[in-house]
C-alpha cells in the first residue's frame, strides 16, 4: 500500500519515451559544415547521424514572447540527431537547444528511470561543452527547460478500447445522464496546472489512438516547462527535478488505483 506523501514508484510503469530539453539564452554559433565535427564526438555510442529541421523556440507561456530565443538573420543550421544502434537513446543538438531522449526501443526495453536519463543529460552537456570549446565556441547559459514523459497504456493495464478509459483515468467517469449514446469510440482530455513559486507549468493530455497492427492504446503525455532556476546546468537540473516530481505525482493522481496495480506500484 502506498504511503501518504511518499514519492510514487512502479516496477512496470507504462513509460514509452522521456525527453529532457534545455533551451539556451542565445545561439551556440556553429556552422552547418561543423556538424560532422560535432557528431564525431558521439561516434562510438551514438553512431546513427541524421539532420532534421530546427525546432521552434520554447516559450514558458504563449503570452510571453520575450522568453523566446531571437536568432540573427543568418541562414538557419539544421538540428543534429545522434542515435544509438538500438534507437533507444537520442541526442538532439541545434543552435539554441540540447535534448536527450530515451525511447522504449525495442518494445520490451525496461524503463531506466529518471536518474539514468538525467545522468545522460549531464554527460551530454559536458561533452558538448568540451566539443564546442575545442571549436572556439562556448555553450550559452540555460534559459528554458522542459521535461516530457509519454506513456502508452494498453491491454496490460486492462485498457482495450476508448470505452475502458475510466478504468485507467481517474477524472474520467464515463457516465452519461441516459443510455442514448453507444460506447465511446475515441476519448481524450487536456489538463493544465501551474507549478508553485513561478516554476512554470505542467500539462497532462491523453487520447486513444491506433498504433501498429491497428492495436488501440491510450497515450498520456506529461509535459512540464519552466525557467532554469539559475543560469547554469545546476539551475536547469533543479527545474527538471521539480518537474519530474510533479510529472510522477501528477500521473499517479490522474490514474486509477486499479491501473497502479497493473503497473506494480511499490510506493
XYZ file of C-alpha atoms in Angstrom:
267
model
C 0.000 0.000 0.000
C 1.270 3.458 -0.888
C 2.396 5.683 1.982
C 0.779 9.074 2.433
C 3.035 11.670 0.863
C 5.505 9.083 -0.414
C 7.073 9.578 -3.843
C 5.244 7.076 -6.102
C 7.260 4.283 -7.726
C 6.345 1.489 -10.141
C 8.117 -1.701 -11.219
C 6.460 -1.657 -14.647
C 5.411 1.911 -15.485
C 3.869 2.473 -18.935
C 6.599 4.955 -19.935
C 7.354 4.817 -23.671
C 9.554 7.907 -24.060
C 11.255 10.577 -21.952
C 12.813 13.838 -23.180
C 14.877 16.345 -21.195
C 15.449 19.631 -23.035
C 17.499 22.752 -22.328
C 16.969 25.888 -24.393
C 19.891 28.331 -24.423
C 19.946 32.093 -23.972
C 21.461 32.528 -27.435
C 22.784 30.538 -30.376
C 25.946 28.467 -29.930
C 27.237 29.793 -33.241
C 28.413 26.646 -35.048
C 28.118 26.442 -38.835
C 26.488 23.731 -40.919
C 29.877 22.453 -42.115
C 30.852 21.866 -38.462
C 28.019 19.392 -37.759
C 30.227 16.443 -38.706
C 32.905 17.675 -36.315
C 30.339 17.734 -33.509
C 28.925 14.309 -34.399
C 32.383 12.697 -34.293
C 32.422 13.044 -30.509
C 29.500 10.599 -30.171
C 30.504 8.097 -32.878
C 31.110 5.128 -30.566
C 27.888 5.423 -28.544
C 25.514 7.200 -30.934
C 26.681 6.216 -34.422
C 23.495 6.971 -36.385
C 23.608 10.580 -37.583
C 20.745 12.479 -39.205
C 19.859 16.089 -39.889
C 16.406 17.467 -39.117
C 14.814 20.925 -39.321
C 15.411 23.051 -36.249
C 12.747 23.026 -33.546
C 10.871 26.297 -32.883
C 11.773 28.261 -29.728
C 10.211 27.125 -26.459
C 8.226 29.723 -24.527
C 7.066 29.311 -20.947
C 3.699 30.925 -21.637
C 2.106 31.636 -25.040
C 1.566 35.220 -23.908
C 5.272 35.732 -23.060
C 7.125 36.068 -26.387
C 10.050 37.819 -24.693
C 11.188 34.421 -23.399
C 11.616 33.080 -26.936
C 15.079 32.922 -28.460
C 15.753 35.504 -31.141
C 18.478 34.359 -33.515
C 20.042 36.704 -36.036
C 19.043 36.669 -39.684
C 21.818 34.257 -40.692
C 20.937 31.053 -42.548
C 19.442 28.526 -40.142
C 21.529 25.454 -39.387
C 19.721 22.112 -39.064
C 19.146 20.079 -35.923
C 21.625 17.248 -35.436
C 20.257 13.820 -34.476
C 22.684 11.363 -32.872
C 21.125 7.981 -32.160
C 22.186 4.616 -30.726
C 22.087 1.461 -32.847
C 19.054 0.192 -30.925
C 17.289 3.543 -31.277
C 16.641 3.821 -27.541
C 18.965 6.775 -26.866
C 18.960 10.015 -28.823
C 20.782 13.343 -28.561
C 19.444 16.382 -30.429
C 21.626 19.459 -30.864
C 20.710 22.714 -32.554
C 21.860 26.297 -32.195
C 19.611 27.036 -29.206
C 18.780 23.606 -27.856
C 20.093 20.406 -26.325
C 17.681 17.487 -25.929
C 18.265 13.933 -24.750
C 15.653 11.239 -25.315
C 15.127 7.727 -24.036
C 12.715 5.637 -26.097
C 11.286 2.203 -25.380
C 13.038 0.504 -28.305
C 12.976 -2.407 -28.673
C 9.468 -2.525 -27.302
C 10.381 -4.647 -24.260
C 13.221 -2.368 -23.101
C 12.796 -1.649 -19.368
C 12.449 1.983 -18.327
C 15.855 3.012 -16.853
C 14.251 5.621 -14.525
C 14.757 9.356 -14.367
C 18.127 9.290 -12.585
C 19.767 7.450 -15.501
C 18.286 9.807 -18.123
C 19.310 12.791 -16.006
C 22.890 11.480 -15.940
C 22.694 11.025 -19.728
C 21.830 14.728 -19.992
C 24.685 15.757 -17.681
C 27.226 13.696 -19.657
C 25.901 15.078 -22.955
C 26.028 18.686 -21.714
C 29.600 18.265 -20.555
C 30.658 16.597 -23.788
C 29.005 19.338 -25.850
C 30.859 21.937 -23.789
C 34.234 20.262 -24.369
C 33.465 19.872 -28.071
C 32.470 23.482 -28.672
C 35.424 24.729 -26.607
C 37.787 22.911 -28.981
C 35.948 24.616 -31.838
C 36.472 28.019 -30.241
C 32.799 28.311 -29.222
C 31.024 28.500 -25.872
C 27.695 26.899 -24.946
C 25.415 29.742 -23.739
C 23.593 29.640 -20.425
C 20.392 27.580 -19.974
C 17.190 29.571 -20.241
C 14.019 27.462 -20.599
C 13.811 23.781 -19.627
C 11.325 21.060 -20.473
C 10.617 17.530 -19.240
C 8.355 15.257 -21.314
C 7.018 11.811 -20.418
C 4.978 9.808 -22.943
C 3.002 6.879 -21.544
C 1.392 4.125 -23.643
C -1.473 2.391 -21.851
C -2.930 -0.778 -23.373
C -4.183 -4.257 -22.671
C -1.582 -4.871 -19.974
C -3.366 -2.137 -17.996
C -6.852 -3.610 -18.713
C -7.435 -0.879 -21.290
C -8.739 -2.388 -24.549
C -10.670 0.462 -26.130
C -11.824 4.025 -25.545
C -14.778 2.633 -23.600
C -12.297 1.498 -20.905
C -10.878 4.978 -20.286
C -12.497 5.283 -16.860
C -10.617 2.171 -15.704
C -7.265 3.984 -16.004
C -8.010 7.746 -15.933
C -9.369 8.810 -12.544
C -11.267 12.002 -13.625
C -12.944 10.121 -16.466
C -16.165 8.688 -15.020
C -17.553 7.518 -18.358
C -21.069 8.141 -17.005
C -23.867 9.653 -19.075
C -27.239 11.029 -17.999
C -29.047 8.438 -20.139
C -28.314 5.432 -22.374
C -28.821 7.074 -25.772
C -25.151 7.121 -26.823
C -23.321 3.863 -27.654
C -19.909 3.081 -26.106
C -17.429 5.823 -26.941
C -15.093 5.030 -29.866
C -12.448 7.669 -29.153
C -11.620 9.556 -25.958
C -9.327 12.391 -24.913
C -8.677 15.026 -22.244
C -6.434 18.016 -21.504
C -5.397 19.417 -18.106
C -3.049 22.283 -17.223
C -1.548 23.134 -13.830
C 0.693 25.945 -12.604
C 3.787 24.817 -10.707
C 4.363 26.561 -7.358
C 6.561 29.618 -6.882
C 6.513 30.586 -10.545
C 8.402 27.490 -11.677
C 6.310 27.077 -14.847
C 3.512 24.656 -15.644
C 2.506 21.049 -16.151
C 0.117 19.828 -18.834
C -1.450 16.379 -18.970
C -3.223 15.260 -22.108
C -4.460 11.885 -23.207
C -6.183 10.344 -26.172
C -6.983 6.951 -27.614
C -5.013 6.125 -30.758
C -4.462 3.221 -33.127
C -0.852 2.060 -33.354
C 0.906 -0.817 -35.109
C -1.353 -3.579 -36.418
C -4.406 -1.458 -35.536
C -3.824 -2.052 -31.833
C -5.543 0.592 -29.730
C -3.696 2.387 -26.933
C -4.387 5.324 -24.663
C -1.455 7.746 -24.843
C -0.883 10.099 -21.902
C 1.602 12.951 -22.391
C 3.051 14.717 -19.355
C 4.869 17.970 -20.242
C 6.412 20.425 -17.779
C 8.205 23.571 -18.886
C 9.713 26.465 -16.980
C 12.796 28.657 -16.472
C 16.108 27.292 -15.259
C 16.347 28.060 -11.541
C 19.778 29.610 -12.167
C 21.601 30.312 -15.477
C 23.761 27.176 -15.390
C 23.481 23.393 -15.644
C 22.615 23.033 -11.949
C 19.786 25.506 -12.427
C 18.438 23.529 -15.379
C 18.642 20.289 -13.397
C 16.954 21.992 -10.448
C 13.912 22.780 -12.560
C 13.916 19.293 -14.092
C 13.947 17.641 -10.670
C 10.885 19.661 -9.672
C 9.207 18.918 -12.997
C 9.939 15.200 -12.696
C 8.351 15.056 -9.248
C 5.252 16.847 -10.488
C 5.032 14.543 -13.501
C 5.286 11.365 -11.414
C 2.915 12.591 -8.717
C 0.573 14.104 -11.296
C 0.465 10.901 -13.324
C -0.339 8.966 -10.157
C -3.111 11.427 -9.260
C -4.734 11.307 -12.678
C -4.687 7.494 -12.982
C -6.661 4.920 -11.007
C -5.557 2.597 -8.190
C -6.534 -0.345 -10.415
C -4.079 0.852 -13.070
C -1.400 1.305 -10.392
C -1.754 -2.369 -9.531
C -1.240 -3.310 -13.186
C 1.962 -1.211 -13.208
C 3.079 -2.851 -9.955
C 3.185 0.222 -7.756
C 5.687 -0.283 -4.938
C 5.400 3.008 -3.031
